[in-house]
Coordinates of C-alpha atoms and ligand atoms in Angstrom, one line a residue:
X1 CA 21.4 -76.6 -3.5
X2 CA 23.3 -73.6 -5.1
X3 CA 25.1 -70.4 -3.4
X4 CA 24.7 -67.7 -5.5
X5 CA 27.5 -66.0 -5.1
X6 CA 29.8 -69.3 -6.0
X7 CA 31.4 -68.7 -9.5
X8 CA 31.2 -73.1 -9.9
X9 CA 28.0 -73.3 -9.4
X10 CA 26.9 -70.9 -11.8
X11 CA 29.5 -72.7 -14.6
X12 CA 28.0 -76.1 -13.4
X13 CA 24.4 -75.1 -14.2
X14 CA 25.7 -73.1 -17.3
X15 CA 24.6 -70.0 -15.8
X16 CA 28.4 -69.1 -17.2
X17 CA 29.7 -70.8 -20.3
X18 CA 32.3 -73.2 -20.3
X19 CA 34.3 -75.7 -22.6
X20 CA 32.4 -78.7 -21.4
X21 CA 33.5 -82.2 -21.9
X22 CA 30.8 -83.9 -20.0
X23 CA 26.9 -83.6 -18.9
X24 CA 24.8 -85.0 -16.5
X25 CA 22.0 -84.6 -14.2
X26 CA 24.8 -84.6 -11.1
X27 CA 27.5 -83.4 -12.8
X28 CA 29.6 -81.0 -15.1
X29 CA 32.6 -81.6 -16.7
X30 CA 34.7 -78.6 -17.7
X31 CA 38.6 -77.4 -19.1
X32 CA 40.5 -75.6 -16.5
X33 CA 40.6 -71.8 -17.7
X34 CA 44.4 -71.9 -16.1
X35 CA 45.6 -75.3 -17.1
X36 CA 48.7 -77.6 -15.6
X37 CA 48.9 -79.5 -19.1
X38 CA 46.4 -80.3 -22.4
X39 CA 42.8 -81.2 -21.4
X40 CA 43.0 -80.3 -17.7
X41 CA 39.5 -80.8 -16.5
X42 CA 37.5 -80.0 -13.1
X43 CA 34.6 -82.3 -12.5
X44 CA 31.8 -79.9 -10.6
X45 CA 29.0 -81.2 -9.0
X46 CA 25.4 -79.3 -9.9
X47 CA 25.0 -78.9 -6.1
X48 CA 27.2 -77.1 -3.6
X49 CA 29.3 -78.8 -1.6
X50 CA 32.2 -76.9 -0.4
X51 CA 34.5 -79.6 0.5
X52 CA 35.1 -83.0 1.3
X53 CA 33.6 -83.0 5.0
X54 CA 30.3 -81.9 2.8
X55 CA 30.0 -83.5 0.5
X56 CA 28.0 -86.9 0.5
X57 CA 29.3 -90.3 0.2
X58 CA 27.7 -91.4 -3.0
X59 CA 27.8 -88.5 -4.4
X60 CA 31.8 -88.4 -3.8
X61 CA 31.5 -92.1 -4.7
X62 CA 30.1 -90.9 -8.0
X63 CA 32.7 -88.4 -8.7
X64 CA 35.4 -91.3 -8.3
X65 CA 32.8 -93.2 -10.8
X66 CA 32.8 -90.4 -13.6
X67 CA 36.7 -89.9 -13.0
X68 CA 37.4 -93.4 -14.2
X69 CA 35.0 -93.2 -17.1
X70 CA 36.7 -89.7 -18.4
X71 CA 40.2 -90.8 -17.7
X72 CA 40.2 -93.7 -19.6
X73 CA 38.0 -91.5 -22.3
X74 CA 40.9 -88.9 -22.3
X75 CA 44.0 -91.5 -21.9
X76 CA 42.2 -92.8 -25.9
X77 CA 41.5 -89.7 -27.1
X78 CA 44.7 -87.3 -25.6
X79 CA 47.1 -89.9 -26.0
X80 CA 48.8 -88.9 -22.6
X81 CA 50.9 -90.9 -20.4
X82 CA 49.4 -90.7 -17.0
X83 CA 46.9 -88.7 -14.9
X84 CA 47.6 -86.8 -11.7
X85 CA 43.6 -86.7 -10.0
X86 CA 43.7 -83.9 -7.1
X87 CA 41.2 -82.3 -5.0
X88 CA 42.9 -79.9 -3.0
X89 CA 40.9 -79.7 0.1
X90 CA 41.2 -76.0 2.2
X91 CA 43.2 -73.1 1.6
X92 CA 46.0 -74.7 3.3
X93 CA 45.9 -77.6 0.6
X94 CA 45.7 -74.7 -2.2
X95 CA 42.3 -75.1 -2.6
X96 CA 41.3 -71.3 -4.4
X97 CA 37.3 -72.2 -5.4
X98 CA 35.4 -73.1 -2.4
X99 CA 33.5 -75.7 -4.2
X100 CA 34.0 -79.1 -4.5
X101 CA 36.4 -80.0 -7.7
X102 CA 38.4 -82.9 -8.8
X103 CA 41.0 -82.3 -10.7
X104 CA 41.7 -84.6 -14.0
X105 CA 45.3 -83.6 -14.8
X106 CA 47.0 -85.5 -18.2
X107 CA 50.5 -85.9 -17.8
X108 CA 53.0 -86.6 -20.6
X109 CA 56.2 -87.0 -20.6
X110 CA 58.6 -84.2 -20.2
X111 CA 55.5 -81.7 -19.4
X112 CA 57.5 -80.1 -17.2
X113 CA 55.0 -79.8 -14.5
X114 CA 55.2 -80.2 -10.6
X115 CA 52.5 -82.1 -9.2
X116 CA 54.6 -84.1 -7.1
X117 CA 55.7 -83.4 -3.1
X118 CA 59.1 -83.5 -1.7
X119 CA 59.3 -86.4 0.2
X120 CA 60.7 -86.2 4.1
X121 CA 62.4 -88.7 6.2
X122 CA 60.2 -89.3 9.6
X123 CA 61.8 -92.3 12.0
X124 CA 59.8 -95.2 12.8
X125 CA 59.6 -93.6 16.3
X126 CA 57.9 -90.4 14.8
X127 CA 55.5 -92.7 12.2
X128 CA 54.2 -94.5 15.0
X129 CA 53.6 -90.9 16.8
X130 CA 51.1 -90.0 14.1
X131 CA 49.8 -93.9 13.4
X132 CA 48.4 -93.4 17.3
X133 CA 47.6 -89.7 16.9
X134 CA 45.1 -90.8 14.0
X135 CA 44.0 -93.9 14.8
X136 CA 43.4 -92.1 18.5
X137 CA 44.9 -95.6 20.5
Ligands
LIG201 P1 41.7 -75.2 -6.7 O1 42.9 -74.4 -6.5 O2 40.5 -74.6 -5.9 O3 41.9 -76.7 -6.4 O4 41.3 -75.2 -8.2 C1 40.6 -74.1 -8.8 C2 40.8 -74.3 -10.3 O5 39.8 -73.6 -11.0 C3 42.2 -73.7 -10.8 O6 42.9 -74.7 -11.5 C4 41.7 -72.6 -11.8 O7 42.5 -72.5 -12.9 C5 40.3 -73.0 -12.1 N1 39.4 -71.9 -12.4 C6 39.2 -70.8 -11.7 N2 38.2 -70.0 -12.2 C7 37.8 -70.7 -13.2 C8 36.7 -70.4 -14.2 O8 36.0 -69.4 -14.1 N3 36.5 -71.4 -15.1 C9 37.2 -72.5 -15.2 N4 36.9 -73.4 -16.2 N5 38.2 -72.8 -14.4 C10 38.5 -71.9 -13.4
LIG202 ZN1 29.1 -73.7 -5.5

């Protein structure tokens, strides 16, 4: 299913152009408009799904699939150094485009990008507060 007003959907159908780097019945493959680094890609699903609590389990299986196959592709063909994959999932996670996206982000050295968190320092006490908390014991 589509939502019409959903600016992916319309690029994943190719009801807007895009620089495309890979096709399928499930799936489009495009460069980032705004990139982090060279080749920064979004895989789109063809349906809508706005987030991870929508989106199916095979079809987010799939997405993991066709995010192997393409970094490996672009690792040989980019020459980078590493990847950074990212969906960012709600606004509070930055996510801007309300329909489900991985990222594909090359990394090479000295980029100077900032994909990376700053780490904190919980106790033990405090990681076993949110180990139960999650885990609901
Ligand atoms: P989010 O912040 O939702 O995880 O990522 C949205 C991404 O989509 C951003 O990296 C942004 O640069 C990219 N983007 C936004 N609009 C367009 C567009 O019209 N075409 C393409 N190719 N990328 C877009
Ligand atoms: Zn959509």
């Amino acid at each position: 299913m589509k939502e019409t007003d959903c600016i992916f959907c319309k690029i994943a159908n190719g009801e807007i152009p895009s620089k495309t780097i890979y096709e399928d019945g499930e799936f489009r493959v495009v460069l980032d408009l705004g990139p982090a680094t060279k080749g920064h890609a979004l895989i789109l699903p063809k349906d809508h799904f706005s987030d991870i609590y929508e989106i199916p389990e095979e079809k987010v299986a799939s997405v993991m699939k066709l995010a192997k196959k393409l970094t490996k592709q672009m690792t040989e063909t980019l020459r980078c150094d590493g990847f950074n994959i990212v969906q960012n999932n709600g606004e509070a996670a930055g996510q801007t485009v309300m329909h489900y996206h991985l990222h594909l982000i090359p990394r090479y050295k000295n980029d100077g990008q900032h994909i990376l968190w700053n780490p904190t320092e919980p106790t033990q006490e405090e990681l076993e507060e949110i180990r139960k908390i999650i885990t609901q014991e």
